[in-house]
mmCIF file with all atom_site columns, C-alpha atoms in Angstrom:
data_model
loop_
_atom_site.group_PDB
_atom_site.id
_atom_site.type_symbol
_atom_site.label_atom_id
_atom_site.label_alt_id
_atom_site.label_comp_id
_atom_site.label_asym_id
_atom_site.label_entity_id
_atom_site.label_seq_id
_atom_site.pdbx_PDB_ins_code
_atom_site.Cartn_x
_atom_site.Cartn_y
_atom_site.Cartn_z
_atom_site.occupancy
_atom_site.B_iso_or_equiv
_atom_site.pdbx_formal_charge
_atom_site.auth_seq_id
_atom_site.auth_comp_id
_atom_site.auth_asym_id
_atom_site.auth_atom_id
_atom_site.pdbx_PDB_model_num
ATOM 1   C CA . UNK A 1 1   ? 0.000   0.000  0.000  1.00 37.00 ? 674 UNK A CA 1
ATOM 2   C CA . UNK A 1 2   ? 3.050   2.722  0.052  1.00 39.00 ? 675 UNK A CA 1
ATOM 3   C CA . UNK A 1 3   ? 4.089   5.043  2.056  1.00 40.00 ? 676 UNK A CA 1
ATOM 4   C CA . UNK A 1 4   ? 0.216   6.515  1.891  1.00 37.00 ? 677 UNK A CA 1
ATOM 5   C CA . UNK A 1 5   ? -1.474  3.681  4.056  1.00 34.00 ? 678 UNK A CA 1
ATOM 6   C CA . UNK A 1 6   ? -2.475  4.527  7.736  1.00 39.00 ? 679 UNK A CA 1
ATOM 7   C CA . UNK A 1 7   ? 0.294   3.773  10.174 1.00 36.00 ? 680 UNK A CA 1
ATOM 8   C CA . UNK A 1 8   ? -1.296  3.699  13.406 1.00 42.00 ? 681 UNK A CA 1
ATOM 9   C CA . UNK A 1 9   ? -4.109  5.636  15.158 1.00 45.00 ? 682 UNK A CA 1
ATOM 10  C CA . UNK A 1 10  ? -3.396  7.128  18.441 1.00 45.00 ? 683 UNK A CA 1
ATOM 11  C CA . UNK A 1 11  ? -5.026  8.495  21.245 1.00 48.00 ? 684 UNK A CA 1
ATOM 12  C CA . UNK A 1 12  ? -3.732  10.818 23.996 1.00 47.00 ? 685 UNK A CA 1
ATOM 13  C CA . UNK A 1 13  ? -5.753  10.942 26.997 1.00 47.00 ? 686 UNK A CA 1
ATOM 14  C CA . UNK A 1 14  ? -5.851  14.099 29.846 1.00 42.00 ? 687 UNK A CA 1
ATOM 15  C CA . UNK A 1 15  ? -7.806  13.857 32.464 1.00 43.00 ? 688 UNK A CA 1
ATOM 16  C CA . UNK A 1 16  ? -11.713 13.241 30.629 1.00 40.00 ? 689 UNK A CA 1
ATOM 17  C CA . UNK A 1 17  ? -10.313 14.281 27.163 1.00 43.00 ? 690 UNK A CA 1
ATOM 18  C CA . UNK A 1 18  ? -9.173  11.512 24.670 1.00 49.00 ? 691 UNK A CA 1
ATOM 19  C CA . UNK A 1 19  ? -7.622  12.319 21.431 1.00 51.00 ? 692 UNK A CA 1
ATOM 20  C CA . UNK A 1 20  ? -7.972  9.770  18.862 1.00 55.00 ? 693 UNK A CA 1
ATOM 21  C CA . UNK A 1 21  ? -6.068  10.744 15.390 1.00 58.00 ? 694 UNK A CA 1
ATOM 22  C CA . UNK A 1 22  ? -4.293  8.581  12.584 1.00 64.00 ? 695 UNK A CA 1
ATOM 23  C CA . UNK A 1 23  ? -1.004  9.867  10.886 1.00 64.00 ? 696 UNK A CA 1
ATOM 24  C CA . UNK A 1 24  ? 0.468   8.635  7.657  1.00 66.00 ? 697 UNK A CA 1
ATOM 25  C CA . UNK A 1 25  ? 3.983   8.127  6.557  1.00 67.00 ? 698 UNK A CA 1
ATOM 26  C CA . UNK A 1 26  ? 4.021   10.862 4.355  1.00 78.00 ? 699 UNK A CA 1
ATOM 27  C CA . UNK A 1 27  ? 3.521   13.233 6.993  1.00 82.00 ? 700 UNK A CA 1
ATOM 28  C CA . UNK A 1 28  ? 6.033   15.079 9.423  1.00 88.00 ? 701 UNK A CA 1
ATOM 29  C CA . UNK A 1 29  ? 5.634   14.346 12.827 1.00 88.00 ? 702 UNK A CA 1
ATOM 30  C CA . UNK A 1 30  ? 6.008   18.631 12.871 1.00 91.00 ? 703 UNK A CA 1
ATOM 31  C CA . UNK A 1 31  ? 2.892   18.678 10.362 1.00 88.00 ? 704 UNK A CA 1
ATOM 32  C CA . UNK A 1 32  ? 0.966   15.698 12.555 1.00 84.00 ? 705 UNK A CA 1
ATOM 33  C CA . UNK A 1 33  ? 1.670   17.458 15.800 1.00 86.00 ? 706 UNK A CA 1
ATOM 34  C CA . UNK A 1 34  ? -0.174  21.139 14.040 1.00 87.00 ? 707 UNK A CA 1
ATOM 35  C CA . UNK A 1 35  ? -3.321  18.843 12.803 1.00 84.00 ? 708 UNK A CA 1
ATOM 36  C CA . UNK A 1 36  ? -3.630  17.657 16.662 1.00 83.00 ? 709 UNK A CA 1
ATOM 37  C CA . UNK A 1 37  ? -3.612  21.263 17.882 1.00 83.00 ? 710 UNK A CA 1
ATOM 38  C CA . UNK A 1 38  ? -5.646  22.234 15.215 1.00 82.00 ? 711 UNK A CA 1
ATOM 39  C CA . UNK A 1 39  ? -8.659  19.546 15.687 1.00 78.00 ? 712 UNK A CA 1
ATOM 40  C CA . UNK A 1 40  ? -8.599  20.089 19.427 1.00 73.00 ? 713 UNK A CA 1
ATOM 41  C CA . UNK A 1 41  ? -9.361  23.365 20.005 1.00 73.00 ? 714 UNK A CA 1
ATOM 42  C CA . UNK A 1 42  ? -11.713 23.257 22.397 1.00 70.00 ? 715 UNK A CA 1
ATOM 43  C CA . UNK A 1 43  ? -8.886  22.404 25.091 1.00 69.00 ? 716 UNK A CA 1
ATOM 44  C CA . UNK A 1 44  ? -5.488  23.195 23.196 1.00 73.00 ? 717 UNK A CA 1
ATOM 45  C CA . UNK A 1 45  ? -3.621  24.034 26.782 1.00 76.00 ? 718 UNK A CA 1
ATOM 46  C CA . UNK A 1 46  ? -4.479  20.869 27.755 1.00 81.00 ? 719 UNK A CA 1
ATOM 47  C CA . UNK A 1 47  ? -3.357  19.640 24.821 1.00 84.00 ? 720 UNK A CA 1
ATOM 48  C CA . UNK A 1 48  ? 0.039   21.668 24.999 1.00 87.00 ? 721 UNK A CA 1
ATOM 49  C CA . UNK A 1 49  ? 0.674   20.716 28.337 1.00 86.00 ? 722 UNK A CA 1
ATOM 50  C CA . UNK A 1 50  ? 0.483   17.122 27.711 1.00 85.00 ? 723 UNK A CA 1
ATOM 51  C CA . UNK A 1 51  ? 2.636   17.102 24.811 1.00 88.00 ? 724 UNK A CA 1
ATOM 52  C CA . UNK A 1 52  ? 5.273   18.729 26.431 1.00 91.00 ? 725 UNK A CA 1
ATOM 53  C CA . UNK A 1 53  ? 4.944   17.072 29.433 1.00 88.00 ? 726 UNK A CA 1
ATOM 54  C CA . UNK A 1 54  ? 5.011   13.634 27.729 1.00 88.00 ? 727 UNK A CA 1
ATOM 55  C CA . UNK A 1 55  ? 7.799   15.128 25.361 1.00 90.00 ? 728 UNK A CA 1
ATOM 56  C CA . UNK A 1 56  ? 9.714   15.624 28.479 1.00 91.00 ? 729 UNK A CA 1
ATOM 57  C CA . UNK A 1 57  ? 8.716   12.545 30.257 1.00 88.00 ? 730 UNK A CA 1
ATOM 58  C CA . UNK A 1 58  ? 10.171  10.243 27.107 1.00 87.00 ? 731 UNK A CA 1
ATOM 59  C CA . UNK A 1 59  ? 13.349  12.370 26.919 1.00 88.00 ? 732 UNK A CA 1
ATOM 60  C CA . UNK A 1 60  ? 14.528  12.137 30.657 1.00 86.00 ? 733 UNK A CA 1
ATOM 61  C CA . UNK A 1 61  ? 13.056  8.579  30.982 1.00 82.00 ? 734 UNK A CA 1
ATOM 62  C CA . UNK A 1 62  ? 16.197  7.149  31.643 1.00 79.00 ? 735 UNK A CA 1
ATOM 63  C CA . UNK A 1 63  ? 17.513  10.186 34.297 1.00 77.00 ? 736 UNK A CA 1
ATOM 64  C CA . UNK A 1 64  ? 16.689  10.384 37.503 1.00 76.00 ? 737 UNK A CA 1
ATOM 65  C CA . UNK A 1 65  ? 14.392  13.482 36.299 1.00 81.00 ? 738 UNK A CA 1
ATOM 66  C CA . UNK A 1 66  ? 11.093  13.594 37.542 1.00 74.00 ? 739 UNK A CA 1
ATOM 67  C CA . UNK A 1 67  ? 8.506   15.294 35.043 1.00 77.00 ? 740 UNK A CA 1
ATOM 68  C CA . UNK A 1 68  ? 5.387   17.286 37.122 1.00 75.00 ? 741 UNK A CA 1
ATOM 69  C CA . UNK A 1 69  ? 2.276   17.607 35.210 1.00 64.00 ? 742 UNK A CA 1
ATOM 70  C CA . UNK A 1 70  ? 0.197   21.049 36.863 1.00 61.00 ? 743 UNK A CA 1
ATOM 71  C CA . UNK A 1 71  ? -3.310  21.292 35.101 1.00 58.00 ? 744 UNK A CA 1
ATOM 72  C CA . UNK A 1 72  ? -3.374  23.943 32.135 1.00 51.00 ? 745 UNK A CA 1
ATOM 73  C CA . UNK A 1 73  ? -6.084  26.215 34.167 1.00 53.00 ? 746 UNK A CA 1
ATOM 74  C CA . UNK A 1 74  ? -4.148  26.366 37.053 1.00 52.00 ? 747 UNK A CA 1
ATOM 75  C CA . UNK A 1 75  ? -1.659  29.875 37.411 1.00 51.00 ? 748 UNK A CA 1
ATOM 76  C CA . UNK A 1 76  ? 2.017   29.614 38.241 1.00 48.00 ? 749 UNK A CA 1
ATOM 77  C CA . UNK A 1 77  ? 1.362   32.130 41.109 1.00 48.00 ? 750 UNK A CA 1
ATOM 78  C CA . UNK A 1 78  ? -1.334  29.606 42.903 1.00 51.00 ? 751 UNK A CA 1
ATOM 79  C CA . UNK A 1 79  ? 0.910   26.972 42.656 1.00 55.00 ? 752 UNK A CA 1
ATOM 80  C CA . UNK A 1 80  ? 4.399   29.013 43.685 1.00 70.00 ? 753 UNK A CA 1
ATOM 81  C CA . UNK A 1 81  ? 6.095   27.905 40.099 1.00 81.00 ? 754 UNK A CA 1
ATOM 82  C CA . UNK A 1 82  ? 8.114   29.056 37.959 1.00 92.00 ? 755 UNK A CA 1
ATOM 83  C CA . UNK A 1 83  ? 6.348   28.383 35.096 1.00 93.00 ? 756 UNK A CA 1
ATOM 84  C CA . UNK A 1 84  ? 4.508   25.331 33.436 1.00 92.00 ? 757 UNK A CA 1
ATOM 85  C CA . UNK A 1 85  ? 7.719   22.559 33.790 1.00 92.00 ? 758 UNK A CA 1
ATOM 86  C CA . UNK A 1 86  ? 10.810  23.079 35.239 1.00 93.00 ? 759 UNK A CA 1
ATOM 87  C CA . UNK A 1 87  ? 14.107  21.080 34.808 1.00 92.00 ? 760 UNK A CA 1
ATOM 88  C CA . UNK A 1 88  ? 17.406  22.222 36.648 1.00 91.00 ? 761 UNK A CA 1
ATOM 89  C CA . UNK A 1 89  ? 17.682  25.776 35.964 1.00 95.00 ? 762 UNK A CA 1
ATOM 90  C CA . UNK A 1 90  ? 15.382  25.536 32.758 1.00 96.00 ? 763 UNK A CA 1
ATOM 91  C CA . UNK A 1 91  ? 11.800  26.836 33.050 1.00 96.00 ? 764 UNK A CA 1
ATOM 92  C CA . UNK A 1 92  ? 9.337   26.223 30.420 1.00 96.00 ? 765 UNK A CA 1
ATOM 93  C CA . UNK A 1 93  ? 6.278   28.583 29.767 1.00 95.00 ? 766 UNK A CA 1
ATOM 94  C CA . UNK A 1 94  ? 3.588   26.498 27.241 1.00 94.00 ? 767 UNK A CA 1
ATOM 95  C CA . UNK A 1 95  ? 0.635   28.755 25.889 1.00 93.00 ? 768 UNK A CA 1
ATOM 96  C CA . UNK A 1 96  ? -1.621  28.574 22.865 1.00 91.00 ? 769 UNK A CA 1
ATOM 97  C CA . UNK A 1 97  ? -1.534  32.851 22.902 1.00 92.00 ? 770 UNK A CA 1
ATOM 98  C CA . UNK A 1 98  ? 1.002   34.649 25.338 1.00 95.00 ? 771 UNK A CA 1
ATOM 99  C CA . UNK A 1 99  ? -0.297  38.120 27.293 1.00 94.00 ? 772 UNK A CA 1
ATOM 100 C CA . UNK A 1 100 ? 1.798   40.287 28.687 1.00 94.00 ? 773 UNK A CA 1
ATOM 101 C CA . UNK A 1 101 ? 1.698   37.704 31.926 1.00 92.00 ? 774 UNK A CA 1
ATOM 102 C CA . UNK A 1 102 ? 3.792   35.357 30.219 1.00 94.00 ? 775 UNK A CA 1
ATOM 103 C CA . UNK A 1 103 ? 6.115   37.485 28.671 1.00 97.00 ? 776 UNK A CA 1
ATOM 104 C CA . UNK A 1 104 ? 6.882   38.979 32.322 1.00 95.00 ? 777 UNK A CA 1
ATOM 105 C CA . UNK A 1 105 ? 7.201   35.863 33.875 1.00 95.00 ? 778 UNK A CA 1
ATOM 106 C CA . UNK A 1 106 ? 9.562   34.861 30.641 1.00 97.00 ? 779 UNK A CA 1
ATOM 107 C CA . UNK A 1 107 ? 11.070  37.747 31.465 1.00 97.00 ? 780 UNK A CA 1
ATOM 108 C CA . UNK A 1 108 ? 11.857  37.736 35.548 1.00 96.00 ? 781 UNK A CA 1
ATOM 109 C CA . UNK A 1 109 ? 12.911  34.309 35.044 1.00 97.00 ? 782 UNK A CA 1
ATOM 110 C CA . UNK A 1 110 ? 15.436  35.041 32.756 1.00 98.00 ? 783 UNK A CA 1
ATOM 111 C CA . UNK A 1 111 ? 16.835  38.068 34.318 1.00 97.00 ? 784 UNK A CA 1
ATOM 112 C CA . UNK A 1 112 ? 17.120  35.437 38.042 1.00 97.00 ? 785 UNK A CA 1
ATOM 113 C CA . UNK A 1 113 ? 19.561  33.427 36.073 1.00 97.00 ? 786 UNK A CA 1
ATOM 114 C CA . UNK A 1 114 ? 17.375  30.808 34.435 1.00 98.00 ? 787 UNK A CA 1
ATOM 115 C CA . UNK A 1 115 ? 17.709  29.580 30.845 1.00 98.00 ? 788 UNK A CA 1
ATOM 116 C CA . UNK A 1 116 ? 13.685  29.872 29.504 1.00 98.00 ? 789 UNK A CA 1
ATOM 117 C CA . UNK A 1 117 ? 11.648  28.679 26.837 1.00 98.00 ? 790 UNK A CA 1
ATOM 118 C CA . UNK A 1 118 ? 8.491   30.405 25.436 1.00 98.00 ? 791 UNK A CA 1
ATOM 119 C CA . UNK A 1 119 ? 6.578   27.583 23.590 1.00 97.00 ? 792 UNK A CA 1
ATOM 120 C CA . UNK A 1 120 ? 4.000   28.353 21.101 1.00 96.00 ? 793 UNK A CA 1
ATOM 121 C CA . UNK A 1 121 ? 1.975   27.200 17.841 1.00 94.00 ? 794 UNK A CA 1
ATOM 122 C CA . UNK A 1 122 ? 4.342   27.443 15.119 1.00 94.00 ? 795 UNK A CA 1
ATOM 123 C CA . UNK A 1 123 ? 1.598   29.616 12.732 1.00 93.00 ? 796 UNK A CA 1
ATOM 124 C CA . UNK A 1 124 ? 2.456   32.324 15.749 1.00 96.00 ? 797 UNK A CA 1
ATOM 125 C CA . UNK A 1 125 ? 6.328   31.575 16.460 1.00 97.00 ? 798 UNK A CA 1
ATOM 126 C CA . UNK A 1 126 ? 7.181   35.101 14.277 1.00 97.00 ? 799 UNK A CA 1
ATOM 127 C CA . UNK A 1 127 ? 4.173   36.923 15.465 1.00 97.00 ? 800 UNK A CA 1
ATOM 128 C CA . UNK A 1 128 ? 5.469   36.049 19.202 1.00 98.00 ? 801 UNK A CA 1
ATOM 129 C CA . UNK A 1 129 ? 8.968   36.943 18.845 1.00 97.00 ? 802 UNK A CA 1
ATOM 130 C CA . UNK A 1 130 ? 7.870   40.621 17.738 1.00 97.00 ? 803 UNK A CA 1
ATOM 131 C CA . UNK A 1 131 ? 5.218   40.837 20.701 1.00 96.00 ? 804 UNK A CA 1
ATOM 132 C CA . UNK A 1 132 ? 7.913   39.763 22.944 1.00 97.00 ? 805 UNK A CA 1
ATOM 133 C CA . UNK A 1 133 ? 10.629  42.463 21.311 1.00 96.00 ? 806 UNK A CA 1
ATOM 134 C CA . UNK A 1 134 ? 8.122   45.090 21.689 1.00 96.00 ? 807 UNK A CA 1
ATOM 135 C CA . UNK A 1 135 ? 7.499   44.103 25.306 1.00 95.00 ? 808 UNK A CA 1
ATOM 136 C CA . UNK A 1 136 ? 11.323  44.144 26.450 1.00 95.00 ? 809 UNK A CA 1
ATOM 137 C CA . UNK A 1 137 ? 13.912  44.790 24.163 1.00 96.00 ? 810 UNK A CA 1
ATOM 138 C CA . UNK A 1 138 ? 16.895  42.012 23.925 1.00 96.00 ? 811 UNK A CA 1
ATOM 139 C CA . UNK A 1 139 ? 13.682  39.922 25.208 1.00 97.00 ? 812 UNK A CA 1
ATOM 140 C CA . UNK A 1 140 ? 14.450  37.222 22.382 1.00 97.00 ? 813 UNK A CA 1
ATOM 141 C CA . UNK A 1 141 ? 18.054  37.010 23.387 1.00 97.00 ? 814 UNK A CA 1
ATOM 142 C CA . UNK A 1 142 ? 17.446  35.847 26.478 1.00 97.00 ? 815 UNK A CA 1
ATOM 143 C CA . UNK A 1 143 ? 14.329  33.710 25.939 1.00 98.00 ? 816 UNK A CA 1
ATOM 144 C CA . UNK A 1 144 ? 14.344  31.423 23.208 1.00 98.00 ? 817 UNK A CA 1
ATOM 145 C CA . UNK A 1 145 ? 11.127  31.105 21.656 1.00 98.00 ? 818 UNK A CA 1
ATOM 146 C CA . UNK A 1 146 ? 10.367  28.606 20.181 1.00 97.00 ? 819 UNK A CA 1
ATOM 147 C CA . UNK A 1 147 ? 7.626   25.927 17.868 1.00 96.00 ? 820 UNK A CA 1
ATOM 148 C CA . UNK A 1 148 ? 5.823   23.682 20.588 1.00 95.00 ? 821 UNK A CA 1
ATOM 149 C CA . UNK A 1 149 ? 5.526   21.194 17.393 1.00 94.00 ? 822 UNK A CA 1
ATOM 150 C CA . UNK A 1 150 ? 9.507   21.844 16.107 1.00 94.00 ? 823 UNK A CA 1
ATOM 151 C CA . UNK A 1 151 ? 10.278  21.524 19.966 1.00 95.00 ? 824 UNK A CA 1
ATOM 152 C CA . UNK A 1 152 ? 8.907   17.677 20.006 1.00 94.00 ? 825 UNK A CA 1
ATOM 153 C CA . UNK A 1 153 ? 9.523   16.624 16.453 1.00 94.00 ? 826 UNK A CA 1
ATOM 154 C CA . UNK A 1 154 ? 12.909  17.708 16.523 1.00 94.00 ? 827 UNK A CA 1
ATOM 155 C CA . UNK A 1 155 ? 13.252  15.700 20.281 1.00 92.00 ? 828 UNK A CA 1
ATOM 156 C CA . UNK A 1 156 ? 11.648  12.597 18.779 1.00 92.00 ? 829 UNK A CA 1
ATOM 157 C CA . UNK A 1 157 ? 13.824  12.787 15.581 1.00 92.00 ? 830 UNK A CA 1
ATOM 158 C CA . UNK A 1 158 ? 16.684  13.077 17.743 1.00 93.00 ? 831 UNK A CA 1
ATOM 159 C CA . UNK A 1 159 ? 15.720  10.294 20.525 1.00 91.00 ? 832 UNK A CA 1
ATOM 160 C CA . UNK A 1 160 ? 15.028  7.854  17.412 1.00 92.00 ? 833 UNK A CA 1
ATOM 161 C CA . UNK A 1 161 ? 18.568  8.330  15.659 1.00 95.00 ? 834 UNK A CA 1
ATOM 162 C CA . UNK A 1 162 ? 16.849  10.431 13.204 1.00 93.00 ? 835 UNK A CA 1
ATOM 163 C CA . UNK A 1 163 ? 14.827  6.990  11.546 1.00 91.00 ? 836 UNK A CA 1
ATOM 164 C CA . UNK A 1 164 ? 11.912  7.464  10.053 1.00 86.00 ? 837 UNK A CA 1
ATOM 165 C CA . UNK A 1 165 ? 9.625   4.403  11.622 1.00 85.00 ? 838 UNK A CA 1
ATOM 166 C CA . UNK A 1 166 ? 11.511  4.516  15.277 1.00 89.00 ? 839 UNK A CA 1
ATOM 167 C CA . UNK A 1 167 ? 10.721  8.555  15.065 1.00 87.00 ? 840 UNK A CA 1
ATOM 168 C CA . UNK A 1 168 ? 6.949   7.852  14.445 1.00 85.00 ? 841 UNK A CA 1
ATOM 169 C CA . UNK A 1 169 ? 7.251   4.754  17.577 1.00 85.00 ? 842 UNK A CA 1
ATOM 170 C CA . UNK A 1 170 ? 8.097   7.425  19.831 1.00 86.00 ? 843 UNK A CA 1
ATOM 171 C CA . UNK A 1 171 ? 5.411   9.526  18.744 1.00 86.00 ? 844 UNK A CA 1
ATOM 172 C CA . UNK A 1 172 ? 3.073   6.836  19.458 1.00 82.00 ? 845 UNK A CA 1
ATOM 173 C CA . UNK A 1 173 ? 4.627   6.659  22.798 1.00 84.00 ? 846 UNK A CA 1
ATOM 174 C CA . UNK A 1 174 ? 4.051   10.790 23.269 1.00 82.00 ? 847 UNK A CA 1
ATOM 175 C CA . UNK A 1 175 ? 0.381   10.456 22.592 1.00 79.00 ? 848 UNK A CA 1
#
């Protein structure tokens, strides 16, 4: 049947939500991870959250790092953290659209010494990076903005040697 037929069909499952999509061979796990946040919009931070979470969870799997998975409603402030994961001295802010509260806390965490990461939808990676220059100046030179689905394609890639069928095994495994 070619590189065309249906590989697999995977659901991810958060709390009550289940996600239930198929992917094809023919299709970046970068494109694959955009159709998932596109056909789940009713609850994209969820959504977000998870896949970076999980991301995280399958990169550090064999480290003594522990992965903590905070609800996407709930506010760093309520909670005392830094942002939505932290890992050493890396803090990692996930959001479907970034306010100025994000950018701020981006911003102090940077300036206390921390290296940060502003993840976003790729179709608003550029629009991001000028909100973010506007808001501070140098703001994209310390914070590295960056594609939520580049972020975990470019992990999986990397975690599967860069094959093709190991790379879509371990996205299987994120979902």
């Amino acid at each position: 049947r070619g590189p065309h037929r249906d590989l697999s069909e995977c659901s991810l499952r958060q709390g009550k939500m289940c996600i239930r999509d198929r992917y094809t061979a023919v299709e970046s796990i970068t494109a694959h991870i955009s159709k998932l946040l596109d056909a789940h919009q009713a609850n994209p931070g969820a959504v977000l959250q998870h896949l970076i979470g999980a991301k995280l969870e399958i990169r550090y799997s064999d480290k003594s790092i522990h992965i903590t998975h905070h609800t996407s409603a709930t506010a760093d402030l309520q909670t005392g953290r830094l942002g939505d994961f932290e890992i050493g001295s890396t803090v990692f802010h996930i959001t479907k659209s970034p306010n100025d509260d994000h950018y701020r806390k981006a911003w102090q965490n940077a300036e206390s010494g921390r290296k940060v990461y502003l993840l976003v939808p790729n179709k608003i990676v550029a629009g991001t990076s000028q909100f973010a220059e506007a808001y501070r100046s140098g703001f994209t030179k310390r914070v590295n903005v960056f594609s939520i689905e580049q972020f975990v394609a470019q992990n999986l890639d990397e975690l599967a040697a860069f094959d093709r069928t190991e790379a879509l095994r371990q996205f299987h495994r994120l979902l």
